[in-house]
Coordinates of C-alpha atoms and ligand atoms in Angstrom, one line a residue:
M1251 CA 51.2 98.5 114.6
T1252 CA 47.8 99.2 116.2
D1253 CA 48.9 97.3 119.4
M1254 CA 52.0 99.5 119.5
I1255 CA 50.0 102.7 119.3
L1256 CA 47.4 101.5 121.9
F1257 CA 49.7 99.8 124.4
G1258 CA 53.2 101.2 123.6
V1259 CA 52.5 104.9 122.9
F1260 CA 49.1 105.8 124.4
P1261 CA 50.1 104.9 128.0
Y1262 CA 52.9 107.5 127.9
V1263 CA 50.5 110.1 126.3
A1264 CA 48.0 109.4 129.2
V1265 CA 50.6 109.7 131.9
A1266 CA 52.1 112.9 130.3
L1267 CA 48.6 114.4 130.2
M1268 CA 47.9 113.4 133.8
V1269 CA 51.1 115.0 135.1
G1270 CA 51.3 118.0 132.8
V1271 CA 47.7 119.1 132.7
G1272 CA 47.4 118.1 136.4
I1273 CA 50.2 120.4 137.5
Y1274 CA 48.9 123.2 135.2
R1275 CA 45.3 122.9 136.7
Y1276 CA 46.7 122.9 140.2
C1277 CA 48.7 126.1 139.6
V1278 CA 46.0 128.1 137.7
D1279 CA 42.7 126.9 139.3
R1280 CA 43.5 125.3 142.6
Y1281 CA 39.9 125.7 143.9
S1282 CA 38.7 123.2 141.3
W1283 CA 41.2 120.5 142.5
S1284 CA 38.5 118.5 144.3
S1285 CA 35.6 116.1 143.7
Q1286 CA 33.1 119.0 143.9
S1287 CA 30.8 117.2 146.3
S1288 CA 27.1 116.9 145.5
Q1289 CA 26.3 115.4 148.9
F1290 CA 24.2 118.4 150.0
L1291 CA 22.0 117.8 146.9
E1292 CA 21.4 114.1 147.5
S1293 CA 23.0 111.9 150.2
R1294 CA 21.1 108.6 150.6
V1295 CA 21.9 107.0 147.2
L1296 CA 25.3 108.7 147.2
F1297 CA 26.1 106.8 150.5
W1298 CA 25.1 103.4 149.1
G1299 CA 27.0 104.1 145.8
S1300 CA 30.1 105.9 147.0
V1301 CA 31.1 104.0 150.1
P1302 CA 31.1 100.5 148.6
W1303 CA 32.6 101.9 145.4
H1304 CA 35.6 103.3 147.3
Y1305 CA 36.3 100.4 149.6
A1306 CA 36.0 97.8 146.8
I1307 CA 37.9 99.6 144.1
L1308 CA 40.8 100.5 146.4
I1309 CA 41.2 96.8 147.4
I1310 CA 41.0 95.7 143.7
L1311 CA 43.5 98.3 142.6
L1312 CA 45.8 97.3 145.5
A1313 CA 45.7 93.7 144.3
H1314 CA 46.4 94.8 140.7
F1315 CA 49.3 96.9 141.9
L1316 CA 50.8 94.2 144.1
A1317 CA 50.6 91.6 141.3
F1318 CA 52.4 94.0 139.1
L1319 CA 55.0 95.0 141.6
V1320 CA 55.9 91.6 143.1
P1321 CA 54.7 89.0 140.5
S1322 CA 56.9 86.3 142.0
G1323 CA 55.5 86.8 145.5
W1324 CA 52.0 87.0 144.3
G1325 CA 52.6 83.8 142.3
V1326 CA 53.7 82.0 145.5
V1327 CA 50.4 83.1 147.2
L1328 CA 48.3 81.9 144.3
G1329 CA 50.3 78.6 144.1
N1330 CA 48.0 77.0 146.6
P1331 CA 44.5 76.1 145.1
L1332 CA 42.7 77.1 148.3
R1333 CA 44.3 80.5 148.4
L1334 CA 43.7 80.9 144.7
Y1335 CA 39.9 80.2 145.1
I1336 CA 39.7 82.5 148.1
L1337 CA 41.4 85.4 146.3
E1338 CA 39.4 84.9 143.1
V1339 CA 36.1 84.7 144.9
T1340 CA 36.9 87.7 147.0
G1341 CA 38.0 89.6 143.8
L1342 CA 34.8 88.7 142.1
A1343 CA 32.6 89.7 145.0
L1344 CA 34.5 93.1 145.2
G1345 CA 34.2 93.4 141.4
I1346 CA 30.5 92.9 141.5
S1347 CA 30.2 95.4 144.3
T1348 CA 32.0 98.0 142.2
L1349 CA 29.7 97.2 139.3
I1350 CA 26.5 97.7 141.4
A1351 CA 27.9 100.8 143.1
V1352 CA 28.9 102.6 139.9
T1353 CA 25.5 101.7 138.3
L1354 CA 23.8 103.3 141.4
L1355 CA 26.0 106.4 141.0
I1356 CA 25.1 106.7 137.3
F1357 CA 21.3 106.3 138.1
R1358 CA 21.7 109.0 140.8
R1359 CA 23.2 111.5 138.4
S1360 CA 20.6 110.7 135.6
L1361 CA 17.4 110.6 137.7
N1362 CA 18.0 113.3 140.3
A1363 CA 17.4 116.6 138.5
R1364 CA 19.4 118.7 141.0
V1365 CA 22.5 116.3 140.7
S1366 CA 22.0 116.0 137.0
A1367 CA 22.2 119.9 136.7
V1368 CA 25.7 119.9 138.2
T1369 CA 27.0 117.0 136.0
S1370 CA 29.3 117.9 133.2
A1371 CA 30.1 116.1 130.0
V1372 CA 33.4 115.0 131.5
D1373 CA 31.6 113.6 134.5
W1374 CA 29.5 111.4 132.2
L1375 CA 32.6 110.3 130.3
V1376 CA 34.4 109.4 133.6
L1377 CA 31.4 107.4 134.8
A1378 CA 31.1 105.6 131.5
A1379 CA 34.8 104.8 131.5
L1380 CA 34.6 103.5 135.1
L1381 CA 31.6 101.4 134.3
L1382 CA 33.3 99.9 131.2
Q1383 CA 36.4 99.2 133.3
V1384 CA 34.7 97.3 136.1
A1385 CA 32.3 95.6 133.7
T1386 CA 35.1 94.2 131.6
G1387 CA 37.1 93.4 134.7
V1388 CA 34.2 91.3 136.1
Y1389 CA 33.6 89.7 132.7
I1390 CA 37.3 88.7 132.5
A1391 CA 37.2 87.3 136.0
F1392 CA 34.1 85.3 135.2
T1393 CA 35.0 84.0 131.7
L1394 CA 38.8 83.8 131.5
R1395 CA 40.0 81.8 134.4
W1396 CA 42.4 82.3 136.2
G1397 CA 43.0 85.9 135.5
S1398 CA 45.0 86.5 138.6
V1399 CA 47.5 83.9 137.4
W1400 CA 47.9 84.8 133.8
Y1401 CA 48.1 88.5 134.7
L1402 CA 51.5 87.7 136.2
H1403 CA 52.9 86.5 132.9
T1404 CA 51.2 89.0 130.6
A1405 CA 50.0 92.3 132.2
S1406 CA 52.8 92.5 134.8
P1407 CA 55.8 92.2 132.3
W1408 CA 54.0 94.6 129.9
L1409 CA 53.5 97.2 132.7
W1410 CA 57.2 96.7 133.8
S1411 CA 58.3 97.2 130.2
L1412 CA 56.4 100.5 130.1
L1413 CA 58.1 101.6 133.4
K1414 CA 61.5 100.8 131.9
L1415 CA 60.6 102.9 128.8
D1416 CA 61.0 99.8 126.6
P1417 CA 57.3 98.9 125.7
Q1418 CA 56.9 95.2 125.0
V1419 CA 53.4 95.0 123.6
H1420 CA 53.8 91.4 122.5
Y1421 CA 52.9 90.4 126.1
L1422 CA 49.3 91.5 125.3
A1423 CA 49.2 90.5 121.6
A1424 CA 47.6 87.1 122.0
L1425 CA 45.1 88.1 124.7
P1426 CA 41.3 88.4 123.9
T1427 CA 39.9 91.7 122.8
V1428 CA 38.1 92.2 126.1
V1429 CA 41.4 92.1 128.0
K1430 CA 42.9 94.6 125.6
L1431 CA 39.9 96.9 126.0
H1432 CA 40.3 96.6 129.8
A1433 CA 44.0 97.5 129.6
F1434 CA 43.5 100.4 127.1
N1435 CA 40.6 101.8 129.1
A1436 CA 42.7 101.9 132.3
F1437 CA 45.1 104.4 130.6
F1438 CA 42.1 106.2 129.1
I1439 CA 41.0 106.8 132.7
V1440 CA 44.5 108.0 133.5
A1441 CA 44.2 110.5 130.6
L1442 CA 40.8 111.8 131.8
F1443 CA 42.3 112.3 135.3
P1444 CA 43.4 115.9 135.1
F1445 CA 40.3 117.1 133.2
S1446 CA 37.8 115.7 135.8
R1447 CA 36.8 115.3 139.4
L1448 CA 39.2 112.3 139.6
V1449 CA 41.9 114.7 140.7
H1450 CA 40.4 114.3 144.2
V1451 CA 42.3 111.0 144.4
V1452 CA 45.5 112.9 145.1
S1453 CA 43.9 115.7 147.2
V1454 CA 42.7 113.6 150.1
P1455 CA 43.0 116.0 153.1
L1456 CA 45.3 113.8 155.2
T1457 CA 46.5 116.8 157.2
Y1458 CA 42.9 116.9 158.7
L1459 CA 43.8 113.7 160.6
A1460 CA 46.4 115.5 162.6
R1461 CA 45.1 119.1 162.9
P1462 CA 42.8 120.3 165.7
Y1463 CA 39.1 119.6 164.8
Q1464 CA 38.4 123.3 165.0
V1465 CA 40.7 126.1 163.8
V1466 CA 39.8 129.6 164.9
V1467 CA 41.2 132.3 162.7
W1468 CA 41.3 135.8 164.3
Y1469 CA 40.9 138.6 161.8
R1470 CA 40.6 141.6 164.0
E1471 CA 43.9 143.4 164.5
R1472 CA 45.3 143.0 168.0
R1473 CA 45.5 146.2 170.1
A1474 CA 49.0 147.2 171.0
G1475 CA 49.8 146.3 174.6
Ligands
HEM1786 C1 42.0 101.9 136.2 C2 42.6 100.8 136.4 C3 41.9 99.5 136.6 C4 40.7 99.2 137.2 C5 39.8 100.2 137.9 C6 40.4 97.8 137.1 C7 39.3 97.2 137.6 C8 39.1 95.8 137.6 C9 38.0 95.1 138.2 C10 36.9 95.8 139.0 C11 38.2 93.8 138.1 C12 37.3 92.7 138.6 C13 37.9 92.1 139.8 C14 37.6 90.6 140.0 O1 36.5 90.3 139.7 O2 38.6 89.9 140.3 C15 39.4 93.6 137.3 C16 39.9 92.4 136.9 C17 41.0 92.2 136.1 N1 41.9 93.2 135.7 FE1 41.7 95.2 136.0 N2 41.5 97.2 136.4 C18 42.4 98.2 136.1 C19 43.5 98.0 135.3 C20 44.0 96.8 134.8 C21 45.1 96.7 133.9 C22 46.1 97.8 133.4 C23 45.2 95.4 133.6 C24 46.2 94.8 132.7 C25 45.9 94.2 131.6 C26 44.1 94.7 134.3 C27 43.8 93.3 134.2 C28 42.8 92.6 134.9 C29 42.7 91.2 134.9 C30 43.5 90.2 134.2 C31 41.5 91.0 135.7 C32 40.9 89.6 136.1 C33 41.4 89.2 137.4 C34 40.8 87.9 137.9 O3 40.3 87.1 137.1 O4 40.9 87.6 139.1 N3 43.4 95.6 135.0 N4 39.9 94.8 137.1

């Protein structure tokens, strides 16, 4: 019953919150739909925390996503021991980078008074959830070999069952608590998304890539003729 609530019901609650509250916030308070940069308050530690964090977590999430989306293809890639080692070692290195980076970002917010002053309770909750997520991920990768392989037969079908609106929580039932914590916390982060700075994930200003680097807006009324 607990598994059903945590892994069969909560993921839908989290996604509903993300979409519903996200759209509401965008409509009523569009200016807050950003990461509210604190770069002008402190930039050196931010650089060493934020840049590795974003590169590493994006690659890790891409690997999670591909293994979920095309488990058979991913299985073929992992079928060769050399490729399996390379992918696992790369994943572990990236995982450790995210762990160091998020720890730096937490220290920055705690130790720098100016940054700490603009840090809300939700910011702390997001940072704690991210730290827990990457710490459990690295722990799993270290202690429960070979995560990338058993993910294909447990996490992937569970996630597909959620997508088909037919949650099959038995795929997770026999897994160790740390894996369940990792899976639950992933959806907790999804639930936090619309209440926090995480919304910046879907507000990347891609139009900036194509627009002129300088836009001059002329306010004075043009004279007739
Ligand atoms: C917010 C979403 C998620 C984040 C940020 C995240 C993050 C991470 C990180 C940083 C690692 C360590 C990478 C490595 O050392 O290989 C990892 C590993 C892992 N994650 Fe996640 N994860 C997320 C969602 C999930 C979900 C939903 C599952 C499904 C149960 C999952 C299952 C795993 C497994 C099995 C591993 C071990 C992979 C291996 O041994 O190579 N993750 N995750």
